[in-house]
Short mmCIF file of C-alpha atoms and ligand atoms in Angstrom, two decimals:
data_model
loop_
_atom_site.label_atom_id
_atom_site.label_comp_id
_atom_site.label_asym_id
_atom_site.label_seq_id
_atom_site.Cartn_x
_atom_site.Cartn_y
_atom_site.Cartn_z
CA MET A 24 -19.96 -10.30 31.97
CA LEU A 25 -21.29 -6.74 31.04
CA ARG A 26 -21.45 -7.80 27.36
CA LEU A 27 -23.52 -10.91 28.21
CA SER A 28 -25.95 -8.71 30.16
CA LEU A 29 -26.17 -6.50 27.26
CA ARG A 30 -26.82 -9.42 24.92
CA ARG A 31 -29.91 -10.24 27.27
CA ALA A 32 -30.92 -6.65 27.73
CA TYR A 33 -30.69 -6.26 23.90
CA SER A 34 -32.61 -9.47 22.99
CA SER A 35 -35.63 -7.58 24.51
CA LEU A 36 -34.81 -4.61 22.45
CA SER A 37 -34.35 -6.06 18.99
CA ALA A 38 -37.41 -4.50 17.85
CA ILE A 39 -35.62 -1.18 18.00
CA ALA A 40 -33.84 -0.82 14.65
CA PRO A 41 -31.48 0.93 13.48
CA PRO A 42 -28.96 0.84 16.28
CA PRO A 43 -28.83 4.17 18.22
CA LEU A 44 -25.48 5.15 17.20
CA ALA A 45 -23.07 5.79 14.23
CA PHE A 46 -19.29 6.12 13.94
CA ALA A 47 -16.94 8.31 12.05
CA PHE A 48 -13.28 6.94 11.79
CA ASP A 49 -10.08 8.88 11.29
CA ILE A 50 -7.65 6.62 9.21
CA ASP A 51 -4.02 7.56 9.94
CA GLY A 52 -3.22 6.83 13.48
CA VAL A 53 -6.55 4.99 14.10
CA LEU A 54 -6.85 2.27 11.52
CA LEU A 55 -3.50 2.60 9.80
CA ARG A 56 -0.07 3.72 10.39
CA GLY A 57 1.49 4.31 6.88
CA GLU A 58 0.68 0.97 5.10
CA ASP A 59 0.40 -1.02 8.26
CA VAL A 60 -3.04 -2.00 9.80
CA LEU A 61 -3.28 -1.17 13.50
CA PRO A 62 -3.94 -4.25 15.65
CA THR A 63 -7.61 -3.76 16.58
CA ALA A 64 -8.79 -2.20 13.45
CA LYS A 65 -10.29 -5.02 11.57
CA ARG A 66 -11.93 -6.44 14.57
CA ALA A 67 -13.42 -2.94 15.25
CA LEU A 68 -15.00 -2.82 11.80
CA ARG A 69 -16.16 -6.31 11.77
CA THR A 70 -18.09 -5.50 15.00
CA LEU A 71 -19.88 -2.76 13.11
CA GLU A 72 -20.62 -4.86 10.00
CA GLY A 73 -22.80 -6.89 12.34
CA ASP A 74 -20.73 -9.09 14.44
CA ASN A 75 -21.98 -7.49 17.61
CA PRO A 76 -24.51 -8.41 20.37
CA PHE A 77 -27.33 -6.81 18.16
CA LYS A 78 -26.53 -8.56 15.06
CA LYS A 79 -27.11 -5.42 13.03
CA LYS A 80 -24.91 -3.23 10.92
CA ILE A 81 -23.98 -0.13 12.84
CA PRO A 82 -23.60 2.84 10.16
CA TYR A 83 -20.01 4.17 10.03
CA ILE A 84 -17.83 6.29 7.57
CA LEU A 85 -14.11 6.80 7.25
CA LEU A 86 -13.26 10.56 7.39
CA THR A 87 -9.71 11.37 6.82
CA ASN A 88 -7.63 14.46 5.96
CA GLY A 89 -5.68 12.31 3.69
CA GLY A 90 -6.14 12.17 -0.08
CA GLY A 91 -4.36 12.50 -3.53
CA VAL A 92 -6.07 9.55 -5.21
CA SER A 93 -9.56 8.92 -6.35
CA GLU A 94 -12.23 7.88 -3.70
CA GLU A 95 -12.71 4.71 -5.84
CA GLU A 96 -9.01 3.66 -5.78
CA ARG A 97 -8.64 4.46 -2.10
CA CYS A 98 -11.70 2.45 -1.19
CA LYS A 99 -10.52 -0.63 -2.94
CA LYS A 100 -7.24 -0.33 -1.23
CA LEU A 101 -8.83 0.12 2.19
CA SER A 102 -11.23 -2.74 1.66
CA SER A 103 -8.50 -5.12 1.09
CA GLN A 104 -6.31 -3.65 3.94
CA LEU A 105 -9.12 -3.73 6.41
CA GLY A 106 -10.87 -7.05 5.38
CA VAL A 107 -14.34 -5.37 5.03
CA THR A 108 -15.95 -3.63 2.02
CA ILE A 109 -15.60 0.21 2.35
CA THR A 110 -17.96 1.81 -0.31
CA GLN A 111 -17.44 5.28 -1.79
CA THR A 112 -20.78 6.27 0.13
CA GLN A 113 -18.82 5.64 3.35
CA TYR A 114 -15.55 7.38 2.62
CA ILE A 115 -14.60 11.11 2.91
CA GLN A 116 -11.18 12.48 2.26
CA ALA A 117 -9.85 15.89 2.48
CA HIS A 118 -10.95 16.97 -1.09
CA THR A 119 -14.10 15.07 -1.41
CA ILE A 120 -16.06 18.02 -0.25
CA ILE A 121 -14.82 19.86 -3.40
CA LYS A 122 -17.05 17.72 -5.49
CA LYS A 123 -20.06 20.05 -4.33
CA SER A 124 -18.20 23.15 -5.72
CA ALA A 125 -16.39 21.78 -8.75
CA HIS A 126 -19.11 22.75 -11.16
CA ASN A 127 -18.28 26.49 -10.40
CA TYR A 128 -14.94 25.97 -11.89
CA ALA A 129 -15.83 23.51 -14.72
CA ASN A 130 -14.34 25.51 -17.56
CA LYS A 131 -11.95 27.80 -15.65
CA PRO A 132 -8.37 26.84 -15.58
CA VAL A 133 -7.35 25.88 -12.01
CA LEU A 134 -4.16 24.59 -10.25
CA VAL A 135 -4.51 21.46 -8.31
CA LEU A 136 -1.52 20.60 -5.80
CA GLY A 137 -0.37 17.60 -3.94
CA GLY A 138 0.15 13.82 -4.23
CA LYS A 139 2.01 11.88 -6.74
CA LEU A 140 2.58 12.96 -10.43
CA ASP A 141 -0.73 14.00 -11.96
CA LYS A 142 -3.04 11.93 -9.71
CA VAL A 143 -4.71 14.93 -8.13
CA ARG A 144 -5.33 16.21 -11.83
CA LYS A 145 -7.24 12.86 -12.41
CA VAL A 146 -9.31 13.24 -9.26
CA ALA A 147 -9.99 16.93 -10.09
CA GLU A 148 -11.17 15.82 -13.51
CA SER A 149 -13.44 13.11 -11.90
CA TYR A 150 -14.97 15.89 -10.06
CA GLY A 151 -15.70 17.83 -13.23
CA PHE A 152 -12.88 20.22 -13.52
CA LYS A 153 -12.02 20.40 -17.31
CA LYS A 154 -9.09 22.71 -17.10
CA ALA A 155 -6.99 21.38 -14.07
CA TYR A 156 -3.26 21.67 -14.06
CA THR A 157 -0.54 20.68 -11.78
CA THR A 158 2.75 22.40 -10.93
CA LEU A 159 4.52 19.81 -13.00
CA ASP A 160 2.35 21.05 -15.93
CA ILE A 161 3.63 24.49 -15.24
CA LEU A 162 7.03 23.28 -15.13
CA ALA A 163 6.53 21.43 -18.55
CA TRP A 164 5.11 24.48 -20.05
CA ASN A 165 7.64 26.86 -18.62
CA PRO A 166 10.61 25.34 -17.25
CA ALA A 167 11.98 28.74 -16.42
CA VAL A 168 9.62 28.67 -13.56
CA TRP A 169 12.32 26.76 -11.97
CA PRO A 170 15.20 28.56 -13.80
CA PHE A 171 17.26 25.76 -15.74
CA TYR A 172 15.77 25.99 -19.34
CA ASP A 173 14.84 28.62 -22.03
CA ILE A 174 11.29 28.22 -23.06
CA SER A 175 10.06 28.30 -26.68
CA GLN A 176 7.45 30.88 -28.00
CA GLY A 177 5.00 28.03 -28.57
CA GLU A 178 5.20 26.83 -24.83
CA ARG A 179 5.19 30.39 -23.66
CA GLU A 180 1.80 30.65 -25.46
CA THR A 181 0.36 27.83 -23.38
CA ALA A 182 1.70 29.13 -20.25
CA LYS A 183 -0.53 32.42 -20.75
CA THR A 184 -3.61 30.62 -19.51
CA PRO A 185 -5.16 32.61 -16.67
CA ILE A 186 -5.33 30.35 -13.48
CA SER A 187 -8.53 31.28 -11.58
CA ALA A 188 -8.16 29.21 -8.51
CA ILE A 189 -5.60 27.22 -6.62
CA PHE A 190 -6.66 23.98 -4.78
CA VAL A 191 -4.26 22.17 -2.43
CA PHE A 192 -5.86 18.70 -2.65
CA HIS A 193 -3.19 16.76 -0.88
CA ASP A 194 0.25 16.90 0.80
CA PRO A 195 2.64 18.60 -1.68
CA ARG A 196 5.68 16.41 -2.69
CA ASN A 197 7.84 19.33 -3.95
CA TRP A 198 7.23 22.24 -1.45
CA ALA A 199 9.86 24.36 -3.07
CA LEU A 200 8.37 24.14 -6.56
CA ASP A 201 4.80 24.41 -5.44
CA VAL A 202 5.32 27.56 -3.08
CA GLN A 203 7.24 29.23 -6.15
CA VAL A 204 4.30 28.47 -8.43
CA ILE A 205 1.65 29.44 -6.17
CA CYS A 206 3.52 32.82 -5.56
CA ASP A 207 3.94 33.16 -9.37
CA VAL A 208 0.27 32.53 -10.09
CA ILE A 209 -0.95 35.03 -7.27
CA LEU A 210 1.57 37.77 -7.94
CA SER A 211 0.89 37.88 -11.82
CA GLY A 212 -2.92 37.79 -11.19
CA GLY A 213 -3.16 34.25 -12.55
CA ILE A 214 -0.99 34.50 -15.39
CA ILE A 215 2.51 32.92 -14.85
CA GLY A 216 5.39 34.85 -16.16
CA GLY A 217 2.80 37.75 -16.61
CA PRO A 218 3.30 41.35 -15.47
CA PRO A 219 3.39 41.39 -11.61
CA VAL A 220 0.31 42.67 -9.74
CA ARG A 221 1.08 44.40 -6.38
CA PHE A 222 -0.70 42.62 -3.59
CA ASP A 223 -2.13 44.47 -0.69
CA GLU A 224 -4.30 42.59 1.83
CA ARG A 225 -5.79 45.95 2.84
CA SER A 226 -7.56 46.54 -0.44
CA ASP A 227 -10.65 44.18 -0.81
CA ASN A 228 -10.73 43.63 -4.46
CA GLN A 229 -7.22 42.31 -4.40
CA GLN A 230 -7.88 38.62 -4.50
CA SER A 231 -8.07 37.66 -8.21
CA VAL A 232 -6.97 34.04 -7.50
CA GLU A 233 -8.85 31.88 -4.97
CA LEU A 234 -6.58 29.74 -2.80
CA ILE A 235 -8.21 26.57 -1.14
CA PHE A 236 -6.36 24.23 1.39
CA CYS A 237 -8.12 20.84 1.88
CA ASN A 238 -6.28 19.55 5.00
CA PRO A 239 -5.02 21.78 7.85
CA ASP A 240 -3.03 19.17 9.68
CA LEU A 241 0.33 20.47 10.79
CA VAL A 242 1.43 16.90 11.66
CA TRP A 243 0.06 13.33 11.01
CA ARG A 244 1.11 9.90 12.15
CA SER A 245 2.64 7.47 9.63
CA ASN A 246 4.60 4.34 10.55
CA PHE A 247 7.62 6.61 11.61
CA GLU A 248 8.39 6.83 15.21
CA ARG A 249 7.49 10.65 15.41
CA PRO A 250 4.70 12.44 13.73
CA ARG A 251 5.35 13.72 10.28
CA LEU A 252 4.66 17.15 8.77
CA GLY A 253 1.42 17.57 7.10
CA GLN A 254 -0.35 19.97 4.52
CA GLY A 255 -0.78 22.34 7.37
CA ALA A 256 2.92 22.75 7.55
CA PHE A 257 3.06 23.36 3.74
CA LYS A 258 0.58 26.06 4.21
CA GLU A 259 2.68 27.79 6.88
CA ALA A 260 5.96 27.72 4.76
CA PHE A 261 3.80 29.30 1.78
CA HIS A 262 2.35 32.00 3.90
CA ALA A 263 5.86 32.77 5.53
CA VAL A 264 7.36 32.98 1.84
CA PHE A 265 4.37 35.21 0.60
CA TYR A 266 4.74 37.46 3.65
CA ALA A 267 8.30 37.74 3.30
CA LEU A 268 7.74 38.94 -0.37
CA THR A 269 4.74 41.18 0.02
CA GLY A 270 4.40 41.97 3.81
CA SER A 271 0.92 40.69 3.35
CA THR A 272 -0.94 37.32 4.18
CA TYR A 273 -2.89 36.03 1.33
CA PRO A 274 -6.55 34.98 2.24
CA HIS A 275 -7.29 31.38 1.72
CA VAL A 276 -10.41 29.03 2.25
CA GLN A 277 -9.78 26.03 4.55
CA TYR A 278 -11.48 22.65 4.33
CA GLY A 279 -10.82 19.28 6.07
CA LYS A 280 -11.04 18.33 9.87
CA PRO A 281 -11.75 20.29 12.10
CA THR A 282 -13.46 22.76 9.78
CA GLU A 283 -17.31 23.04 10.13
CA PRO A 284 -18.06 22.45 6.48
CA THR A 285 -16.34 19.08 6.51
CA TYR A 286 -18.06 17.87 9.59
CA ALA A 287 -21.41 19.08 8.20
CA PHE A 288 -20.72 17.24 4.96
CA ALA A 289 -19.75 14.06 7.04
CA GLN A 290 -23.08 14.22 9.08
CA ASP A 291 -24.98 14.31 5.69
CA VAL A 292 -22.96 11.35 4.30
CA LEU A 293 -23.69 9.30 7.50
CA THR A 294 -27.38 10.20 7.41
CA HIS A 295 -27.46 8.92 3.95
CA GLU A 296 -25.67 5.78 4.91
CA LEU A 297 -28.33 5.28 7.71
CA GLU A 298 -31.16 5.81 5.16
CA SER A 299 -29.64 3.28 2.72
CA LEU A 300 -29.09 0.70 5.57
CA TYR A 301 -32.45 1.13 7.25
CA GLY A 302 -34.57 3.14 5.02
CA ILE A 303 -35.01 5.66 7.73
CA LYS A 304 -34.86 9.36 6.90
CA SER A 305 -34.17 10.67 10.49
CA PRO A 306 -31.42 13.15 11.71
CA LEU A 307 -28.52 11.04 13.20
CA ARG A 308 -28.07 11.10 16.92
CA ASN A 309 -25.07 9.92 18.74
CA ILE A 310 -22.35 10.05 16.33
CA TYR A 311 -19.08 9.02 17.56
CA MET A 312 -15.71 10.27 16.09
CA VAL A 313 -12.59 8.10 16.72
CA GLY A 314 -9.58 10.00 16.11
CA ASP A 315 -5.90 10.36 17.05
CA ASN A 316 -5.39 14.07 16.59
CA PRO A 317 -6.85 16.48 19.03
CA GLU A 318 -6.50 19.34 16.80
CA SER A 319 -8.57 18.08 13.96
CA ASP A 320 -10.56 14.99 14.90
CA ILE A 321 -11.62 15.85 18.53
CA ALA A 322 -11.97 19.63 17.89
CA GLY A 323 -14.16 19.12 14.85
CA ALA A 324 -16.27 16.49 16.57
CA ASN A 325 -16.88 18.38 19.74
CA ALA A 326 -17.65 21.53 17.74
CA ALA A 327 -20.19 19.30 15.86
CA ASN A 328 -21.87 18.18 18.99
CA TRP A 329 -20.63 14.53 18.19
CA SER A 330 -18.99 12.38 20.86
CA SER A 331 -15.37 12.32 20.52
CA ILE A 332 -13.02 9.36 21.32
CA LEU A 333 -9.10 10.19 21.39
CA VAL A 334 -6.88 7.08 20.80
CA ARG A 335 -3.28 6.58 21.76
CA THR A 336 -2.17 5.04 18.41
CA GLY A 337 -1.36 8.00 16.56
CA VAL A 338 -0.45 11.75 16.79
CA TYR A 339 -1.53 12.21 20.41
CA SER A 340 0.41 10.39 23.19
CA ALA A 341 -0.23 10.92 26.91
CA ASP A 342 3.49 11.89 27.67
CA GLN A 343 2.43 15.18 25.85
CA GLY A 344 0.05 16.07 28.83
CA PRO A 345 -3.54 16.80 28.39
CA PRO A 346 -4.76 17.07 24.77
CA THR A 347 -5.45 20.75 23.36
CA HIS A 348 -9.15 19.66 22.79
CA THR A 349 -10.85 17.33 25.45
CA PRO A 350 -12.43 14.11 24.14
CA HIS A 351 -15.43 12.38 25.82
CA TYR A 352 -13.35 9.38 26.20
CA HIS A 353 -9.59 8.35 26.04
CA ALA A 354 -9.24 4.88 24.48
CA GLU A 355 -5.98 2.88 24.04
CA ASN A 356 -7.09 1.91 20.45
CA VAL A 357 -10.06 1.89 17.98
CA GLY A 358 -11.15 -1.66 19.37
CA GLU A 359 -11.64 -0.26 22.97
CA ALA A 360 -13.12 2.96 21.43
CA VAL A 361 -15.89 1.08 19.60
CA TRP A 362 -16.96 -1.09 22.47
CA TRP A 363 -16.95 1.80 24.94
CA ALA A 364 -19.37 3.65 22.70
CA ILE A 365 -21.58 0.65 22.04
CA GLU A 366 -21.87 -0.26 25.67
CA ARG A 367 -22.69 3.34 26.56
CA GLU A 368 -25.57 3.75 23.98
CA TYR A 369 -27.05 0.32 24.83
CA ARG A 370 -26.88 0.92 28.54
CA ARG A 371 -28.81 4.21 27.76
CA VAL A 372 -31.37 2.24 25.71
CA SER A 373 -31.79 -0.48 28.03
CA GLU A 374 -32.32 1.95 31.02
CA ILE A 375 -34.99 3.75 29.09
CA LYS A 376 -36.68 0.38 28.23
CA ALA A 377 -36.61 -0.69 31.85
CA ARG A 378 -38.07 2.62 33.01
CA GLU A 379 -40.71 2.24 30.41
CA ASN A 380 -41.51 -1.43 31.65
CA ILE A 381 -41.76 -0.26 35.09
CA LEU A 382 -44.11 2.59 34.27
CA GLY A 383 -46.19 0.22 32.13
CA GLU A 384 -46.55 -2.26 35.02
CA MET A 385 -47.43 0.66 37.39
CA HIS A 386 -50.09 1.87 35.01
CA SER A 387 -51.51 -1.77 34.45
CA THR A 388 -52.00 -2.37 38.19
O1 LIG B 19 -2.31 13.54 5.01
C1 LIG B 19 -3.12 12.87 5.84
C2 LIG B 19 -3.09 13.30 7.27
O2 LIG B 19 -2.90 14.62 7.47
C3 LIG B 19 -4.02 12.75 8.34
O3 LIG B 19 -4.89 11.81 7.87
O4 LIG B 19 -6.56 10.00 8.27
O5 LIG B 19 -5.40 11.10 10.09
O6 LIG B 19 -7.07 12.41 9.02
P1 LIG B 19 -6.04 11.33 8.75
MG1 LIG B 20 -5.26 10.63 12.17
#
């Protein structure tokens, strides 16, 4: 019944384009669980693609702390899974934001971690890194890093390239190897196997190697019954080992939801999406973040003054008690989330329109 009245209300509002809201969707636990597409996901996106009372495309992006493959590859896969075309202009993964600063490291050797085999190196190269190495490269150069092999002089030569920065792009597959190599790089000032440098966090010129993490999630929701450890857990493991070794905590940069840089980046991407859809260069109002993780999705959206909707199909479940960060709305799933937001914004618009009509009539009499 309400949607019918909205149809009628909207029919008098169709002149107002674009639609007065936009969406950012988390992926794991909202649209997908592992490889499985969640029940209302396809319908929700079709609604935004134009199958809605307003017959207009509502701007939206996918904003995930996932990653490990190129944006192009992931968009292709998501488009076939979700049944709508997801373009790269609509897609932000944990390390996409690194594209903005890659030029600073173009010719500097850096270490990139996470994901399968050397996929993250290829991603880094697509961002503009010319000397990106993985821990597997390090192991190939210097198997002694993981003590089962005598290294040749020639290999040792290649192993002497100073690493200037370490980027943890995606969830590491081999925590032990990766923690070992990060400690090696940091505690030898970037030259693996080189003379040790004493690290003391109290002295400010100590950090010769930058350390950047792209996803702070301690847990995330796959298609297993219980949430799984994420990149944030790997970060905790690294810090615990580094502290045990040095008595110090190594400073690092954090990107990914809920960080401010990632939400500011997402707001820019959504604003461009609005402009490319409706040719309007105006700041976006009423952005709705639909997420399953209070720590990342809801905390970040609330801090960015977006509206936040927490679904029960992922990390958060009501039997945990109230979420650590309060959303504007709790929804059973993404389908309900989308309709709640649409109805909320169009009720607002139709009320404004009704008030204008009344004022108009009052002035005309
Ligand atoms: O590794 C990905 C995971 O941490 C969460 O992904 O889509 O829920 O932000 P997402
Ligand atoms: Mg999620």
